[in-house]
PDB file of C-alpha atoms in Angstrom:
ATOM      1  CA  UNK A  24     -28.509  -5.459 110.284  1.00 59.00           C
ATOM      2  CA  UNK A  25     -27.409  -2.514 112.378  1.00 65.00           C
ATOM      3  CA  UNK A  26     -24.331  -0.397 111.687  1.00 64.00           C
ATOM      4  CA  UNK A  27     -22.063   0.848 114.364  1.00 73.00           C
ATOM      5  CA  UNK A  28     -21.664   4.546 114.902  1.00 72.00           C
ATOM      6  CA  UNK A  29     -18.306   4.501 113.052  1.00 72.00           C
ATOM      7  CA  UNK A  30     -19.824   2.702 110.076  1.00 70.00           C
ATOM      8  CA  UNK A  31     -22.719   5.170 109.935  1.00 70.00           C
ATOM      9  CA  UNK A  32     -20.268   8.078 109.981  1.00 74.00           C
ATOM     10  CA  UNK A  33     -18.240   6.490 107.166  1.00 75.00           C
ATOM     11  CA  UNK A  34     -21.347   5.955 105.033  1.00 75.00           C
ATOM     12  CA  UNK A  35     -22.360   9.581 105.597  1.00 76.00           C
ATOM     13  CA  UNK A  36     -18.934  10.832 104.582  1.00 81.00           C
ATOM     14  CA  UNK A  37     -18.996   8.636 101.464  1.00 77.00           C
ATOM     15  CA  UNK A  38     -22.373  10.053 100.456  1.00 78.00           C
ATOM     16  CA  UNK A  39     -21.116  13.595 100.915  1.00 76.00           C
ATOM     17  CA  UNK A  40     -18.051  12.830  98.779  1.00 76.00           C
ATOM     18  CA  UNK A  41     -20.182  11.281  96.005  1.00 81.00           C
ATOM     19  CA  UNK A  42     -22.600  14.222  95.998  1.00 81.00           C
ATOM     20  CA  UNK A  43     -19.695  16.697  95.968  1.00 77.00           C
ATOM     21  CA  UNK A  44     -18.110  14.921  93.013  1.00 73.00           C
ATOM     22  CA  UNK A  45     -21.403  15.008  91.126  1.00 73.00           C
ATOM     23  CA  UNK A  46     -21.753  18.733  91.790  1.00 76.00           C
ATOM     24  CA  UNK A  47     -18.171  19.374  90.663  1.00 69.00           C
ATOM     25  CA  UNK A  48     -18.638  17.373  87.470  1.00 68.00           C
ATOM     26  CA  UNK A  49     -21.867  19.177  86.646  1.00 64.00           C
ATOM     27  CA  UNK A  50     -20.333  22.593  87.387  1.00 63.00           C
ATOM     28  CA  UNK A  51     -17.279  21.836  85.222  1.00 63.00           C
ATOM     29  CA  UNK A  52     -19.485  20.810  82.300  1.00 61.00           C
ATOM     30  CA  UNK A  53     -21.592  23.918  82.691  1.00 55.00           C
ATOM     31  CA  UNK A  54     -18.439  26.088  82.868  1.00 55.00           C
ATOM     32  CA  UNK A  55     -17.051  24.494  79.717  1.00 62.00           C
ATOM     33  CA  UNK A  56     -20.306  25.087  77.864  1.00 58.00           C
ATOM     34  CA  UNK A  57     -20.398  28.709  79.062  1.00 57.00           C
ATOM     35  CA  UNK A  58     -16.747  29.241  78.052  1.00 58.00           C
ATOM     36  CA  UNK A  59     -17.365  27.799  74.610  1.00 55.00           C
ATOM     37  CA  UNK A  60     -20.436  29.982  74.237  1.00 59.00           C
ATOM     38  CA  UNK A  61     -18.469  33.079  75.242  1.00 54.00           C
ATOM     39  CA  UNK A  62     -15.624  32.134  72.891  1.00 58.00           C
ATOM     40  CA  UNK A  63     -18.098  31.702  70.031  1.00 62.00           C
ATOM     41  CA  UNK A  64     -19.641  35.104  70.746  1.00 65.00           C
ATOM     42  CA  UNK A  65     -16.225  36.750  70.976  1.00 65.00           C
ATOM     43  CA  UNK A  66     -15.151  35.125  67.730  1.00 64.00           C
ATOM     44  CA  UNK A  67     -18.263  36.399  65.974  1.00 67.00           C
ATOM     45  CA  UNK A  68     -17.688  39.927  67.318  1.00 70.00           C
ATOM     46  CA  UNK A  69     -14.039  39.876  66.229  1.00 67.00           C
ATOM     47  CA  UNK A  70     -14.968  38.640  62.752  1.00 69.00           C
ATOM     48  CA  UNK A  71     -17.555  41.402  62.403  1.00 69.00           C
ATOM     49  CA  UNK A  72     -15.047  43.996  63.611  1.00 69.00           C
ATOM     50  CA  UNK A  73     -12.356  42.698  61.239  1.00 71.00           C
ATOM     51  CA  UNK A  74     -14.764  42.984  58.305  1.00 72.00           C
ATOM     52  CA  UNK A  75     -15.408  46.632  59.220  1.00 70.00           C
ATOM     53  CA  UNK A  76     -11.662  47.332  59.483  1.00 64.00           C
ATOM     54  CA  UNK A  77     -11.018  45.678  56.117  1.00 70.00           C
ATOM     55  CA  UNK A  78     -13.798  47.727  54.530  1.00 69.00           C
ATOM     56  CA  UNK A  79     -12.412  50.960  55.987  1.00 64.00           C
ATOM     57  CA  UNK A  80      -8.946  50.106  54.636  1.00 61.00           C
ATOM     58  CA  UNK A  81     -10.394  49.392  51.212  1.00 63.00           C
ATOM     59  CA  UNK A  82     -12.349  52.660  51.219  1.00 57.00           C
ATOM     60  CA  UNK A  83      -9.212  54.559  52.258  1.00 52.00           C
ATOM     61  CA  UNK A  84      -7.167  53.040  49.407  1.00 49.00           C
ATOM     62  CA  UNK A  85      -9.914  53.792  46.897  1.00 50.00           C
ATOM     63  CA  UNK A  86     -10.200  57.376  48.142  1.00 50.00           C
ATOM     64  CA  UNK A  87      -6.410  57.859  48.004  1.00 50.00           C
ATOM     65  CA  UNK A  88      -6.256  56.613  44.422  1.00 57.00           C
ATOM     66  CA  UNK A  89      -9.312  58.533  43.235  1.00 69.00           C
ATOM     67  CA  UNK A  90      -8.667  61.011  40.424  1.00 75.00           C
ATOM     68  CA  UNK A  91     -11.206  63.816  40.143  1.00 79.00           C
ATOM     69  CA  UNK A  92     -11.987  65.553  36.822  1.00 85.00           C
ATOM     70  CA  UNK A  93      -9.563  68.407  36.081  1.00 85.00           C
ATOM     71  CA  UNK A  94      -8.547  70.787  33.312  1.00 88.00           C
ATOM     72  CA  UNK A  95      -5.144  69.572  32.011  1.00 90.00           C
ATOM     73  CA  UNK A  96      -4.157  73.155  31.172  1.00 89.00           C
ATOM     74  CA  UNK A  97      -3.672  73.847  34.886  1.00 88.00           C
ATOM     75  CA  UNK A  98      -1.590  70.854  35.966  1.00 90.00           C
ATOM     76  CA  UNK A  99       0.922  71.970  38.587  1.00 89.00           C
ATOM     77  CA  UNK A 100       4.290  70.321  39.260  1.00 88.00           C
ATOM     78  CA  UNK A 101       2.835  68.409  42.196  1.00 86.00           C
ATOM     79  CA  UNK A 102      -0.327  67.410  40.306  1.00 86.00           C
ATOM     80  CA  UNK A 103       1.735  66.162  37.363  1.00 88.00           C
ATOM     81  CA  UNK A 104       3.957  64.149  39.694  1.00 88.00           C
ATOM     82  CA  UNK A 105       0.898  62.528  41.313  1.00 87.00           C
ATOM     83  CA  UNK A 106      -0.477  61.644  37.875  1.00 89.00           C
ATOM     84  CA  UNK A 107       2.789  59.914  36.939  1.00 90.00           C
ATOM     85  CA  UNK A 108       4.183  62.523  34.531  1.00 92.00           C
ATOM     86  CA  UNK A 109       7.923  63.053  34.265  1.00 92.00           C
ATOM     87  CA  UNK A 110       9.592  66.402  34.972  1.00 91.00           C
ATOM     88  CA  UNK A 111      10.294  66.884  31.254  1.00 90.00           C
ATOM     89  CA  UNK A 112       6.635  66.264  30.356  1.00 92.00           C
ATOM     90  CA  UNK A 113       5.427  68.745  32.970  1.00 92.00           C
ATOM     91  CA  UNK A 114       7.951  71.353  31.813  1.00 90.00           C
ATOM     92  CA  UNK A 115       6.772  71.011  28.196  1.00 90.00           C
ATOM     93  CA  UNK A 116       3.203  71.704  29.276  1.00 91.00           C
ATOM     94  CA  UNK A 117       4.221  74.749  31.359  1.00 89.00           C
ATOM     95  CA  UNK A 118       6.352  76.107  28.513  1.00 87.00           C
ATOM     96  CA  UNK A 119       3.438  75.710  26.108  1.00 87.00           C
ATOM     97  CA  UNK A 120       1.052  77.458  28.511  1.00 85.00           C
ATOM     98  CA  UNK A 121       3.648  80.167  29.116  1.00 82.00           C
ATOM     99  CA  UNK A 122       3.198  81.147  25.463  1.00 79.00           C
ATOM    100  CA  UNK A 123      -0.497  81.808  26.188  1.00 74.00           C
ATOM    101  CA  UNK A 124      -1.553  78.687  24.288  1.00 83.00           C
ATOM    102  CA  UNK A 125      -4.176  76.177  25.376  1.00 85.00           C
ATOM    103  CA  UNK A 126      -4.545  72.417  25.248  1.00 87.00           C
ATOM    104  CA  UNK A 127      -8.030  71.807  23.854  1.00 85.00           C
ATOM    105  CA  UNK A 128      -8.089  68.039  23.365  1.00 86.00           C
ATOM    106  CA  UNK A 129      -6.516  64.781  24.475  1.00 88.00           C
ATOM    107  CA  UNK A 130      -4.516  64.722  21.235  1.00 86.00           C
ATOM    108  CA  UNK A 131      -3.217  68.241  21.915  1.00 87.00           C
ATOM    109  CA  UNK A 132      -2.144  67.186  25.405  1.00 91.00           C
ATOM    110  CA  UNK A 133      -0.103  64.250  24.137  1.00 91.00           C
ATOM    111  CA  UNK A 134       1.415  66.291  21.327  1.00 89.00           C
ATOM    112  CA  UNK A 135       2.548  69.005  23.737  1.00 91.00           C
ATOM    113  CA  UNK A 136       3.709  66.837  26.661  1.00 92.00           C
ATOM    114  CA  UNK A 137       4.769  63.720  24.709  1.00 93.00           C
ATOM    115  CA  UNK A 138       3.373  61.432  27.420  1.00 91.00           C
ATOM    116  CA  UNK A 139       3.207  57.720  26.664  1.00 91.00           C
ATOM    117  CA  UNK A 140       0.063  56.079  25.312  1.00 88.00           C
ATOM    118  CA  UNK A 141      -0.293  54.005  28.495  1.00 89.00           C
ATOM    119  CA  UNK A 142      -0.228  57.060  30.784  1.00 90.00           C
ATOM    120  CA  UNK A 143      -2.535  58.996  28.469  1.00 90.00           C
ATOM    121  CA  UNK A 144      -5.041  56.153  28.505  1.00 88.00           C
ATOM    122  CA  UNK A 145      -4.957  56.218  32.311  1.00 89.00           C
ATOM    123  CA  UNK A 146      -5.500  59.956  32.880  1.00 90.00           C
ATOM    124  CA  UNK A 147      -7.334  61.172  29.760  1.00 88.00           C
ATOM    125  CA  UNK A 148     -10.789  60.004  30.982  1.00 88.00           C
ATOM    126  CA  UNK A 149     -10.496  62.572  33.778  1.00 88.00           C
ATOM    127  CA  UNK A 150      -9.751  65.557  31.530  1.00 88.00           C
ATOM    128  CA  UNK A 151     -12.384  68.248  31.860  1.00 85.00           C
ATOM    129  CA  UNK A 152     -12.315  70.929  29.193  1.00 78.00           C
ATOM    130  CA  UNK A 153     -14.512  74.068  29.207  1.00 73.00           C
ATOM    131  CA  UNK A 154     -17.901  73.865  27.504  1.00 65.00           C
ATOM    132  CA  UNK A 155     -16.711  75.916  24.551  1.00 60.00           C
ATOM    133  CA  UNK A 156     -14.212  73.165  23.672  1.00 61.00           C
ATOM    134  CA  UNK A 157     -17.031  70.632  23.459  1.00 58.00           C
ATOM    135  CA  UNK A 158     -19.189  72.918  21.357  1.00 56.00           C
ATOM    136  CA  UNK A 159     -17.133  74.812  18.804  1.00 49.00           C
ATOM    137  CA  UNK A 160     -20.168  76.880  17.842  1.00 45.00           C
ATOM    138  CA  UNK A 161     -20.097  78.446  21.306  1.00 48.00           C
ATOM    139  CA  UNK A 162     -16.333  78.892  21.531  1.00 45.00           C
ATOM    140  CA  UNK A 163     -15.278  81.808  23.709  1.00 45.00           C
ATOM    141  CA  UNK A 164     -12.463  82.332  21.286  1.00 46.00           C
ATOM    142  CA  UNK A 165     -14.823  82.961  18.391  1.00 46.00           C
ATOM    143  CA  UNK A 166     -14.949  86.510  17.072  1.00 44.00           C
ATOM    144  CA  UNK A 167     -18.399  87.119  18.533  1.00 43.00           C
ATOM    145  CA  UNK A 168     -17.674  85.794  22.030  1.00 47.00           C
ATOM    146  CA  UNK A 169     -13.963  86.378  22.503  1.00 55.00           C
ATOM    147  CA  UNK A 170     -12.887  86.918  26.111  1.00 62.00           C
ATOM    148  CA  UNK A 171     -10.229  89.578  26.534  1.00 80.00           C
ATOM    149  CA  UNK A 172      -7.913  88.389  29.289  1.00 88.00           C
ATOM    150  CA  UNK A 173      -6.497  90.974  31.663  1.00 91.00           C
ATOM    151  CA  UNK A 174      -2.976  90.887  33.089  1.00 94.00           C
ATOM    152  CA  UNK A 175      -3.515  89.789  36.705  1.00 95.00           C
ATOM    153  CA  UNK A 176      -0.749  92.130  37.803  1.00 95.00           C
ATOM    154  CA  UNK A 177      -2.680  95.061  36.321  1.00 94.00           C
ATOM    155  CA  UNK A 178      -6.096  94.010  37.649  1.00 94.00           C
ATOM    156  CA  UNK A 179      -8.031  96.388  39.861  1.00 94.00           C
ATOM    157  CA  UNK A 180     -10.308  95.548  42.753  1.00 94.00           C
ATOM    158  CA  UNK A 181     -13.323  96.084  40.480  1.00 94.00           C
ATOM    159  CA  UNK A 182     -11.893  93.666  37.896  1.00 94.00           C
ATOM    160  CA  UNK A 183     -11.527  90.970  40.537  1.00 95.00           C
ATOM    161  CA  UNK A 184     -14.911  91.526  42.176  1.00 94.00           C
ATOM    162  CA  UNK A 185     -16.530  91.077  38.762  1.00 93.00           C
ATOM    163  CA  UNK A 186     -15.617  87.368  39.047  1.00 92.00           C
ATOM    164  CA  UNK A 187     -18.342  85.275  40.652  1.00 91.00           C
ATOM    165  CA  UNK A 188     -17.118  84.129  44.060  1.00 91.00           C
ATOM    166  CA  UNK A 189     -14.732  87.075  44.585  1.00 93.00           C
ATOM    167  CA  UNK A 190     -15.868  89.678  47.092  1.00 93.00           C
ATOM    168  CA  UNK A 191     -14.171  92.663  48.662  1.00 94.00           C
ATOM    169  CA  UNK A 192     -12.249  90.556  51.186  1.00 94.00           C
ATOM    170  CA  UNK A 193     -10.806  88.116  48.628  1.00 95.00           C
ATOM    171  CA  UNK A 194     -10.119  90.955  46.212  1.00 95.00           C
ATOM    172  CA  UNK A 195      -8.151  92.794  48.886  1.00 96.00           C
ATOM    173  CA  UNK A 196      -6.300  89.596  49.806  1.00 95.00           C
ATOM    174  CA  UNK A 197      -5.221  89.033  46.188  1.00 96.00           C
ATOM    175  CA  UNK A 198      -4.050  92.622  45.723  1.00 96.00           C
ATOM    176  CA  UNK A 199      -2.232  92.595  49.064  1.00 95.00           C
ATOM    177  CA  UNK A 200      -0.301  89.439  48.171  1.00 95.00           C
ATOM    178  CA  UNK A 201       0.535  90.872  44.750  1.00 95.00           C
ATOM    179  CA  UNK A 202       2.060  93.908  46.489  1.00 95.00           C
ATOM    180  CA  UNK A 203       3.997  91.715  48.931  1.00 94.00           C
ATOM    181  CA  UNK A 204       5.477  89.672  46.092  1.00 95.00           C
ATOM    182  CA  UNK A 205       5.892  92.453  43.569  1.00 95.00           C
ATOM    183  CA  UNK A 206       3.575  90.559  41.233  1.00 95.00           C
ATOM    184  CA  UNK A 207       2.476  87.059  40.264  1.00 95.00           C
ATOM    185  CA  UNK A 208       4.529  84.900  37.897  1.00 93.00           C
ATOM    186  CA  UNK A 209       1.763  82.366  37.232  1.00 92.00           C
ATOM    187  CA  UNK A 210      -1.988  82.067  37.664  1.00 93.00           C
ATOM    188  CA  UNK A 211      -1.375  78.946  39.736  1.00 93.00           C
ATOM    189  CA  UNK A 212      -0.395  81.190  42.661  1.00 94.00           C
ATOM    190  CA  UNK A 213      -3.935  82.478  43.050  1.00 95.00           C
ATOM    191  CA  UNK A 214      -5.043  78.964  43.923  1.00 93.00           C
ATOM    192  CA  UNK A 215      -2.748  79.087  46.955  1.00 94.00           C
ATOM    193  CA  UNK A 216      -4.496  82.118  48.442  1.00 95.00           C
ATOM    194  CA  UNK A 217      -6.699  81.288  51.410  1.00 94.00           C
ATOM    195  CA  UNK A 218     -10.402  81.396  50.562  1.00 93.00           C
ATOM    196  CA  UNK A 219     -10.111  80.798  46.813  1.00 94.00           C
ATOM    197  CA  UNK A 220     -11.879  77.559  45.900  1.00 92.00           C
ATOM    198  CA  UNK A 221     -10.964  75.448  42.844  1.00 91.00           C
ATOM    199  CA  UNK A 222     -14.106  76.689  41.065  1.00 91.00           C
ATOM    200  CA  UNK A 223     -13.260  80.348  41.664  1.00 93.00           C
ATOM    201  CA  UNK A 224      -9.630  79.666  40.719  1.00 94.00           C
ATOM    202  CA  UNK A 225     -10.835  78.260  37.402  1.00 93.00           C
ATOM    203  CA  UNK A 226     -12.870  81.412  36.741  1.00 93.00           C
ATOM    204  CA  UNK A 227      -9.876  83.613  37.534  1.00 94.00           C
ATOM    205  CA  UNK A 228      -7.698  81.680  35.105  1.00 93.00           C
ATOM    206  CA  UNK A 229     -10.281  82.154  32.347  1.00 92.00           C
ATOM    207  CA  UNK A 230     -10.429  85.925  32.877  1.00 93.00           C
ATOM    208  CA  UNK A 231      -6.846  86.809  33.829  1.00 95.00           C
ATOM    209  CA  UNK A 232      -3.353  85.906  32.676  1.00 93.00           C
ATOM    210  CA  UNK A 233       0.263  86.838  33.427  1.00 92.00           C
ATOM    211  CA  UNK A 234       1.227  88.809  30.329  1.00 89.00           C
ATOM    212  CA  UNK A 235       4.503  90.380  31.405  1.00 85.00           C
ATOM    213  CA  UNK A 236       7.086  89.299  33.937  1.00 84.00           C
ATOM    214  CA  UNK A 237       6.732  91.621  36.959  1.00 89.00           C
ATOM    215  CA  UNK A 238       9.533  93.246  38.936  1.00 90.00           C
ATOM    216  CA  UNK A 239       9.619  90.796  41.835  1.00 92.00           C
ATOM    217  CA  UNK A 240      10.406  91.795  45.401  1.00 92.00           C
ATOM    218  CA  UNK A 241      12.996  89.203  46.341  1.00 94.00           C
ATOM    219  CA  UNK A 242      13.632  88.045  49.893  1.00 95.00           C
ATOM    220  CA  UNK A 243      17.285  87.700  50.864  1.00 95.00           C
ATOM    221  CA  UNK A 244      16.971  84.278  52.411  1.00 95.00           C
ATOM    222  CA  UNK A 245      20.550  84.252  53.752  1.00 94.00           C
ATOM    223  CA  UNK A 246      20.184  87.637  55.464  1.00 94.00           C
ATOM    224  CA  UNK A 247      16.516  87.913  56.489  1.00 94.00           C
ATOM    225  CA  UNK A 248      15.694  87.678  60.185  1.00 95.00           C
ATOM    226  CA  UNK A 249      12.988  85.488  61.706  1.00 95.00           C
ATOM    227  CA  UNK A 250      10.268  88.141  61.434  1.00 95.00           C
ATOM    228  CA  UNK A 251      11.053  88.879  57.790  1.00 95.00           C
ATOM    229  CA  UNK A 252      11.031  85.186  56.903  1.00 95.00           C
ATOM    230  CA  UNK A 253       7.742  84.589  58.726  1.00 95.00           C
ATOM    231  CA  UNK A 254       6.161  87.545  56.898  1.00 94.00           C
ATOM    232  CA  UNK A 255       6.897  86.072  53.466  1.00 95.00           C
ATOM    233  CA  UNK A 256       3.542  84.953  51.919  1.00 94.00           C
ATOM    234  CA  UNK A 257       4.616  81.356  51.364  1.00 94.00           C
ATOM    235  CA  UNK A 258       6.284  80.859  54.754  1.00 95.00           C
ATOM    236  CA  UNK A 259       4.939  80.727  58.301  1.00 95.00           C
ATOM    237  CA  UNK A 260       6.550  81.085  61.715  1.00 95.00           C
ATOM    238  CA  UNK A 261       7.417  77.383  62.085  1.00 95.00           C
ATOM    239  CA  UNK A 262       8.973  77.200  58.610  1.00 96.00           C
ATOM    240  CA  UNK A 263      10.847  80.441  59.266  1.00 95.00           C
ATOM    241  CA  UNK A 264      12.425  78.841  62.365  1.00 95.00           C
ATOM    242  CA  UNK A 265      13.354  75.753  60.343  1.00 95.00           C
ATOM    243  CA  UNK A 266      15.008  77.977  57.725  1.00 95.00           C
ATOM    244  CA  UNK A 267      16.976  79.848  60.404  1.00 94.00           C
ATOM    245  CA  UNK A 268      18.114  76.558  61.963  1.00 95.00           C
ATOM    246  CA  UNK A 269      19.168  75.079  58.615  1.00 94.00           C
ATOM    247  CA  UNK A 270      20.908  78.303  57.608  1.00 93.00           C
ATOM    248  CA  UNK A 271      22.938  78.303  60.826  1.00 93.00           C
ATOM    249  CA  UNK A 272      23.986  74.699  60.260  1.00 92.00           C
ATOM    250  CA  UNK A 273      25.030  75.568  56.693  1.00 89.00           C
ATOM    251  CA  UNK A 274      27.247  78.450  57.734  1.00 90.00           C
ATOM    252  CA  UNK A 275      24.592  81.080  56.888  1.00 89.00           C
ATOM    253  CA  UNK A 276      24.486  80.059  53.252  1.00 91.00           C
ATOM    254  CA  UNK A 277      21.436  78.424  51.693  1.00 93.00           C
ATOM    255  CA  UNK A 278      21.552  77.557  48.001  1.00 93.00           C
ATOM    256  CA  UNK A 279      18.535  76.939  45.753  1.00 92.00           C
ATOM    257  CA  UNK A 280      19.134  73.187  45.803  1.00 92.00           C
ATOM    258  CA  UNK A 281      19.084  73.242  49.624  1.00 93.00           C
ATOM    259  CA  UNK A 282      15.451  74.345  49.907  1.00 94.00           C
ATOM    260  CA  UNK A 283      14.045  70.834  49.679  1.00 92.00           C
ATOM    261  CA  UNK A 284      16.319  69.773  52.541  1.00 93.00           C
ATOM    262  CA  UNK A 285      14.602  72.183  54.931  1.00 94.00           C
ATOM    263  CA  UNK A 286      12.034  70.554  57.204  1.00 94.00           C
ATOM    264  CA  UNK A 287       8.405  71.083  56.100  1.00 93.00           C
ATOM    265  CA  UNK A 288       9.363  73.178  53.078  1.00 94.00           C
ATOM    266  CA  UNK A 289       6.399  73.266  50.590  1.00 93.00           C
ATOM    267  CA  UNK A 290       7.889  71.081  47.856  1.00 90.00           C
ATOM    268  CA  UNK A 291       4.963  71.598  45.471  1.00 90.00           C
ATOM    269  CA  UNK A 292       5.676  75.357  45.426  1.00 91.00           C
ATOM    270  CA  UNK A 293       9.468  75.274  45.387  1.00 92.00           C
ATOM    271  CA  UNK A 294       9.912  76.313  41.726  1.00 90.00           C
ATOM    272  CA  UNK A 295       7.707  79.372  42.180  1.00 92.00           C
ATOM    273  CA  UNK A 296       9.086  80.313  45.608  1.00 94.00           C
ATOM    274  CA  UNK A 297      12.657  80.209  44.291  1.00 93.00           C
ATOM    275  CA  UNK A 298      11.808  83.054  41.897  1.00 93.00           C
ATOM    276  CA  UNK A 299      11.095  85.304  44.887  1.00 94.00           C
ATOM    277  CA  UNK A 300      14.282  84.507  46.778  1.00 95.00           C
ATOM    278  CA  UNK A 301      17.726  86.033  46.510  1.00 93.00           C
ATOM    279  CA  UNK A 302      20.604  83.700  47.413  1.00 91.00           C
TER     280      UNK A 302
END
């Protein structure tokens, strides 16, 4: 049986169509398999990445909530706030320490501050007392080993350099700030001086003390110009500008209670700074 030219052409076209459909079906199946494979790989990568992100978040939370060992005798306002102490509890501790008395045990701490049992149970494991507290036979307050504390405002360069970790530069920095302020009102202030590490600060607090209230050089915060404000040890140029701006908005009158309203004011130092300001 012979086909006409038209029939042959039709058969050829039909074959081409069938082959094309087969190719399209095969390609679509291959594409779907490839897409699924890529989706699976992407899903695995995203899951692995999410696990890493979750772990980083967990590590950040743990680090933020970590409490490092500390001597409860030197709890600052800010430190006490972070620990969960009330203002009254912190003030009781500072008043007790202001009488040159020391907290030497967990029981002493609760008796002085009157913190609750629940808070004490939370923070007491992190208390770190000096070695002499743990071993009464080696107490530095015993007659044989008594340390005579020097008034920090009467300390000389040689007195400071005698402390391990204090060299000529740090000694000069401490004395220079003492002159700028007219004297220190608490040993906590030495921890704010650039270059003094917590370990060195601890050594300074064991050797020195504020025995008498010094004659402070007070800064007239409502009259000082930008340069004078920026030169104050606890301010910088940016804070000085913020103070000037706030003062202008307040009709050139800043009151003690206004300090915390000033942008970037060091809230953890406000009680000490206020002592050096004249309103």
